[in-house]
Amino acid sequence: MSIIADNLREVENIIALAAKKSGRNFETIKLVAVTKTVGTPRIIEALEAGISEIGENRIQEAKLKYGELSERKIIRHMIGHLQTNKVKDAVKIFDYIHSVDSMRLALEIDKEAKKINKIMPCLIEINSGNEISKYGIKFEEAAAFVRAVAPLANLRFEGLMTVAPISSNPEDLRPIFRKMKELLDHLIEENKDLYPNFNFKHLSMGMSQDYMIAIEEGSTMVRVGSAIFGKRS
Ligand SMILES: *Cc1c(COP(=O)(O)O)cnc(C)c1O
């Protein structure tokens, strides 16, 4: 077996274990393989090993690689910060945008999605560690942000995403993941049935270092790169 296939089996085992530990069905957890900096041949290797969802953080790179992968049935996730001048491309090539982090961006996605008759599935990015260096809506501002963007007709809001702070001990991040799950549940309670396109259900959180903890705390989408493809150079 290839290293990628080996790594993938191990990640899948850990996902199953974390799900079991927290009494969840592992089928409710999506594995998004993060393919940034990974070349197309190795992405194809991962697809052949069973990956069906992939994530990129840069439009330029995604466009190049997705051109070569156009025949493949895969779900494509935009997980990085999105500049408004790249939105036109993003709504065309991605199935999900995880990183809606401003009103301006939401309006632009709505406008471009409308032009191509698409309802764009999106997540709202939360700056869960309150870090100056990170993008995302603050916890305290999330409720008002949802009320402002939920009426947009060409976005479908499916939940929240976060990039947790870097930590030498992933266990330290558990309270942050827990707070994200509480926020999701609160927002569902507050907004369900109010907007046709409000369909909160997903929590995109957990990366190679911490996805087991994130799953135990309610993640439904883990974004795993280096644990599958090895360290990025
Ligand atoms: C790179 C990246 C990941 C994956 O990181 P790994 O530590 O390699 O698993 C997940 N989410 C985002 C937003 C990323 O940019």
CSV table of C-alpha atoms and ligand atoms in Angstrom, one decimal:
chain,number,residue,atom,x,y,z
A,1,MET,CA,0.0,0.0,0.0
A,2,SER,CA,1.1,3.6,-0.6
A,3,ILE,CA,2.0,5.9,2.3
A,4,ILE,CA,-1.0,8.1,1.5
A,5,ALA,CA,-3.3,5.1,1.6
A,6,ASP,CA,-1.7,4.0,4.9
A,7,ASN,CA,-2.0,7.4,6.4
A,8,LEU,CA,-5.6,7.7,5.3
A,9,ARG,CA,-6.6,4.4,6.9
A,10,GLU,CA,-5.0,5.6,10.1
A,11,VAL,CA,-6.9,8.9,10.0
A,12,GLU,CA,-10.1,7.1,9.3
A,13,ASN,CA,-9.5,4.8,12.3
A,14,ILE,CA,-8.9,7.8,14.6
A,15,ILE,CA,-12.1,9.4,13.3
A,16,ALA,CA,-14.0,6.2,14.0
A,17,LEU,CA,-12.5,5.9,17.5
A,18,ALA,CA,-13.2,9.6,18.4
A,19,ALA,CA,-16.8,9.2,17.2
A,20,LYS,CA,-17.3,6.0,19.2
A,21,LYS,CA,-15.7,7.6,22.3
A,22,SER,CA,-18.3,10.4,22.1
A,23,GLY,CA,-21.2,8.3,21.2
A,24,ARG,CA,-21.5,9.6,17.6
A,25,ASN,CA,-22.0,7.9,14.3
A,26,PHE,CA,-18.8,8.2,12.3
A,27,GLU,CA,-20.8,8.6,9.1
A,28,THR,CA,-21.9,12.1,10.3
A,29,ILE,CA,-18.3,13.2,10.1
A,30,LYS,CA,-16.9,14.3,6.8
A,31,LEU,CA,-13.2,14.1,6.1
A,32,VAL,CA,-12.0,16.9,4.0
A,33,ALA,CA,-8.4,16.1,2.7
A,34,VAL,CA,-6.5,19.4,2.6
A,35,THR,CA,-4.5,19.3,-0.7
A,36,LYS,CA,-2.8,22.7,-0.6
A,37,THR,CA,0.8,22.4,-1.9
A,38,VAL,CA,0.0,18.7,-2.9
A,39,GLY,CA,0.4,18.0,-6.6
A,40,THR,CA,-2.3,16.4,-8.7
A,41,PRO,CA,-0.7,12.9,-8.9
A,42,ARG,CA,-0.7,12.6,-5.1
A,43,ILE,CA,-4.2,14.0,-5.0
A,44,ILE,CA,-5.3,11.2,-7.4
A,45,GLU,CA,-3.6,8.7,-5.2
A,46,ALA,CA,-5.7,9.9,-2.3
A,47,LEU,CA,-8.8,9.8,-4.3
A,48,GLU,CA,-8.1,6.2,-5.3
A,49,ALA,CA,-7.5,5.4,-1.7
A,50,GLY,CA,-11.0,6.6,-0.9
A,51,ILE,CA,-11.0,10.3,-0.4
A,52,SER,CA,-14.1,12.1,-1.8
A,53,GLU,CA,-13.8,15.6,-0.5
A,54,ILE,CA,-10.8,17.9,-0.9
A,55,GLY,CA,-10.0,21.4,0.4
A,56,GLU,CA,-7.7,24.2,-0.9
A,57,ASN,CA,-6.9,27.6,0.5
A,58,ARG,CA,-5.8,29.5,-2.6
A,59,ILE,CA,-7.9,30.1,-5.7
A,60,GLN,CA,-5.1,30.2,-8.2
A,61,GLU,CA,-3.7,26.9,-7.1
A,62,ALA,CA,-7.1,25.3,-6.9
A,63,LYS,CA,-8.0,26.4,-10.5
A,64,LEU,CA,-4.8,24.9,-11.9
A,65,LYS,CA,-5.3,21.5,-10.1
A,66,TYR,CA,-9.1,21.3,-10.6
A,67,GLY,CA,-8.6,21.7,-14.3
A,68,GLU,CA,-6.7,18.5,-14.2
A,69,LEU,CA,-9.2,16.8,-11.9
A,70,SER,CA,-12.3,18.0,-13.8
A,71,GLU,CA,-13.4,14.4,-14.7
A,72,ARG,CA,-13.5,13.3,-11.1
A,73,LYS,CA,-16.5,13.3,-8.9
A,74,ILE,CA,-15.3,15.1,-5.8
A,75,ILE,CA,-16.6,17.7,-3.4
A,76,ARG,CA,-14.4,20.8,-3.5
A,77,HIS,CA,-14.1,23.0,-0.4
A,78,MET,CA,-12.6,26.5,-0.2
A,79,ILE,CA,-11.1,26.6,3.3
A,80,GLY,CA,-8.8,29.7,3.2
A,81,HIS,CA,-9.4,33.5,3.4
A,82,LEU,CA,-11.2,34.6,0.2
A,83,GLN,CA,-10.6,38.0,-1.3
A,84,THR,CA,-13.6,39.7,-3.0
A,85,ASN,CA,-11.8,39.9,-6.4
A,86,LYS,CA,-11.5,36.1,-6.4
A,87,VAL,CA,-15.1,35.4,-5.6
A,88,LYS,CA,-16.2,35.0,-9.2
A,89,ASP,CA,-13.8,32.1,-9.6
A,90,ALA,CA,-14.6,30.6,-6.2
A,91,VAL,CA,-18.3,30.3,-6.7
A,92,LYS,CA,-17.7,28.5,-10.0
A,93,ILE,CA,-15.1,25.9,-8.9
A,94,PHE,CA,-16.1,25.2,-5.3
A,95,ASP,CA,-19.0,23.2,-3.8
A,96,TYR,CA,-18.5,24.8,-0.3
A,97,ILE,CA,-17.0,28.0,1.0
A,98,HIS,CA,-15.9,27.6,4.6
A,99,SER,CA,-14.5,31.1,5.1
A,100,VAL,CA,-17.3,33.7,5.0
A,101,ASP,CA,-15.7,36.3,7.4
A,102,SER,CA,-17.2,39.7,6.4
A,103,MET,CA,-20.4,41.3,5.1
A,104,ARG,CA,-18.6,42.5,2.1
A,105,LEU,CA,-17.5,39.0,1.2
A,106,ALA,CA,-21.0,37.6,1.7
A,107,LEU,CA,-22.5,40.3,-0.5
A,108,GLU,CA,-20.0,39.5,-3.2
A,109,ILE,CA,-20.6,35.8,-3.1
A,110,ASP,CA,-24.3,36.4,-3.3
A,111,LYS,CA,-23.9,38.7,-6.3
A,112,GLU,CA,-21.6,36.3,-8.3
A,113,ALA,CA,-23.6,33.2,-7.4
A,114,LYS,CA,-26.8,34.9,-8.6
A,115,LYS,CA,-25.1,35.5,-12.0
A,116,ILE,CA,-24.6,31.8,-12.5
A,117,ASN,CA,-27.8,30.7,-10.9
A,118,LYS,CA,-26.2,29.0,-8.0
A,119,ILE,CA,-27.1,28.8,-4.4
A,120,MET,CA,-23.7,28.6,-2.8
A,121,PRO,CA,-23.3,26.5,0.4
A,122,CYS,CA,-21.3,28.5,2.9
A,123,LEU,CA,-19.9,28.4,6.4
A,124,ILE,CA,-19.2,31.4,8.6
A,125,GLU,CA,-15.7,31.5,9.9
A,126,ILE,CA,-15.3,32.3,13.6
A,127,ASN,CA,-12.1,33.6,15.1
A,128,SER,CA,-12.5,31.3,18.1
A,129,GLY,CA,-9.2,32.1,19.7
A,130,ASN,CA,-9.8,35.8,19.3
A,131,GLU,CA,-6.4,36.1,17.6
A,132,ILE,CA,-5.4,39.4,15.9
A,133,SER,CA,-3.6,37.4,13.2
A,134,LYS,CA,-6.7,35.4,12.2
A,135,TYR,CA,-9.7,36.0,10.0
A,136,GLY,CA,-13.2,35.4,11.2
A,137,ILE,CA,-16.1,36.8,13.1
A,138,LYS,CA,-15.8,37.2,16.8
A,139,PHE,CA,-17.9,34.9,19.0
A,140,GLU,CA,-19.8,37.9,20.4
A,141,GLU,CA,-20.6,39.2,17.0
A,142,ALA,CA,-21.7,35.9,15.4
A,143,ALA,CA,-25.4,36.2,16.2
A,144,ALA,CA,-25.7,39.7,14.7
A,145,PHE,CA,-23.7,38.6,11.7
A,146,VAL,CA,-26.0,35.6,11.0
A,147,ARG,CA,-29.0,37.9,11.2
A,148,ALA,CA,-27.4,40.2,8.6
A,149,VAL,CA,-26.4,37.6,6.1
A,150,ALA,CA,-29.1,34.9,6.4
A,151,PRO,CA,-31.6,36.7,4.2
A,152,LEU,CA,-29.2,36.7,1.2
A,153,ALA,CA,-30.9,34.6,-1.4
A,154,ASN,CA,-27.9,33.0,-3.2
A,155,LEU,CA,-26.1,31.8,-0.1
A,156,ARG,CA,-27.1,28.8,1.9
A,157,PHE,CA,-25.6,28.9,5.4
A,158,GLU,CA,-24.8,25.4,6.6
A,159,GLY,CA,-22.9,26.2,9.8
A,160,LEU,CA,-19.6,27.4,11.3
A,161,MET,CA,-15.9,27.0,10.7
A,162,THR,CA,-12.9,27.8,12.8
A,163,VAL,CA,-9.1,27.5,12.7
A,164,ALA,CA,-8.2,26.9,16.3
A,165,PRO,CA,-5.1,28.5,17.8
A,166,ILE,CA,-1.8,26.6,17.6
A,167,SER,CA,-1.2,24.7,20.7
A,168,SER,CA,1.4,22.2,21.9
A,169,ASN,CA,-1.3,20.3,23.6
A,170,PRO,CA,-4.5,19.8,21.6
A,171,GLU,CA,-6.4,19.0,24.9
A,172,ASP,CA,-6.0,22.7,25.7
A,173,LEU,CA,-8.3,23.4,22.7
A,174,ARG,CA,-11.2,21.4,24.0
A,175,PRO,CA,-12.9,24.4,25.6
A,176,ILE,CA,-12.7,26.3,22.4
A,177,PHE,CA,-14.3,23.5,20.4
A,178,ARG,CA,-17.0,23.1,23.0
A,179,LYS,CA,-17.7,26.8,22.8
A,180,MET,CA,-18.1,26.5,19.0
A,181,LYS,CA,-20.6,23.7,19.4
A,182,GLU,CA,-22.6,25.7,21.9
A,183,LEU,CA,-22.5,28.7,19.5
A,184,LEU,CA,-23.8,26.5,16.6
A,185,ASP,CA,-26.6,25.1,18.7
A,186,HIS,CA,-27.5,28.6,20.0
A,187,LEU,CA,-27.6,30.0,16.4
A,188,ILE,CA,-29.8,27.1,15.2
A,189,GLU,CA,-32.2,27.7,18.0
A,190,GLU,CA,-32.3,31.4,17.3
A,191,ASN,CA,-32.7,31.3,13.5
A,192,LYS,CA,-34.3,28.0,12.4
A,193,ASP,CA,-37.4,28.5,10.4
A,194,LEU,CA,-36.8,32.2,9.9
A,195,TYR,CA,-34.9,32.1,6.6
A,196,PRO,CA,-35.3,29.7,3.7
A,197,ASN,CA,-31.6,29.4,3.2
A,198,PHE,CA,-30.6,29.0,6.8
A,199,ASN,CA,-29.6,25.4,7.2
A,200,PHE,CA,-27.1,25.3,10.0
A,201,LYS,CA,-25.8,21.8,10.8
A,202,HIS,CA,-22.1,21.7,10.2
A,203,LEU,CA,-19.1,22.5,12.4
A,204,SER,CA,-15.9,22.6,10.3
A,205,MET,CA,-13.2,22.2,12.9
A,206,GLY,CA,-10.2,20.0,13.6
A,207,MET,CA,-6.9,19.7,11.7
A,208,SER,CA,-4.1,17.1,11.8
A,209,GLN,CA,-3.0,18.1,15.3
A,210,ASP,CA,-6.4,18.2,17.0
A,211,TYR,CA,-9.2,16.5,14.9
A,212,MET,CA,-9.8,13.8,17.5
A,213,ILE,CA,-10.6,16.3,20.2
A,214,ALA,CA,-12.7,18.4,17.7
A,215,ILE,CA,-14.8,15.3,16.8
A,216,GLU,CA,-15.3,14.5,20.5
A,217,GLU,CA,-16.7,18.0,20.9
A,218,GLY,CA,-19.0,17.9,17.9
A,219,SER,CA,-17.1,18.6,14.7
A,220,THR,CA,-18.9,17.4,11.5
A,221,MET,CA,-16.1,18.3,9.0
A,222,VAL,CA,-12.4,17.8,9.8
A,223,ARG,CA,-9.9,19.4,7.5
A,224,VAL,CA,-6.8,17.1,7.5
A,225,GLY,CA,-3.7,17.8,5.4
A,226,SER,CA,-0.3,16.7,6.8
A,227,ALA,CA,-1.6,13.6,8.6
A,228,ILE,CA,-2.6,12.3,5.1
A,229,PHE,CA,0.0,13.8,2.8
A,230,GLY,CA,2.9,14.3,5.1
A,231,LYS,CA,4.6,17.5,6.2
A,232,ARG,CA,4.3,20.4,3.7
A,233,SER,CA,7.6,21.8,2.5
B,1,LIG,C1,-3.7,23.9,6.0
B,1,LIG,C2,-5.1,23.9,6.6
B,1,LIG,C3,-5.6,22.8,7.2
B,1,LIG,C4,-4.9,21.5,7.3
B,1,LIG,O1,-3.8,21.6,8.2
B,1,LIG,P1,-3.0,20.3,8.7
B,1,LIG,O2,-2.4,20.7,9.9
B,1,LIG,O3,-2.0,20.0,7.6
B,1,LIG,O4,-4.0,19.2,8.8
B,1,LIG,C5,-6.9,22.9,7.7
B,1,LIG,N1,-7.6,24.1,7.6
B,1,LIG,C6,-7.1,25.2,7.0
B,1,LIG,C7,-7.9,26.4,7.0
B,1,LIG,C8,-5.8,25.1,6.5
B,1,LIG,O5,-5.3,26.2,5.9
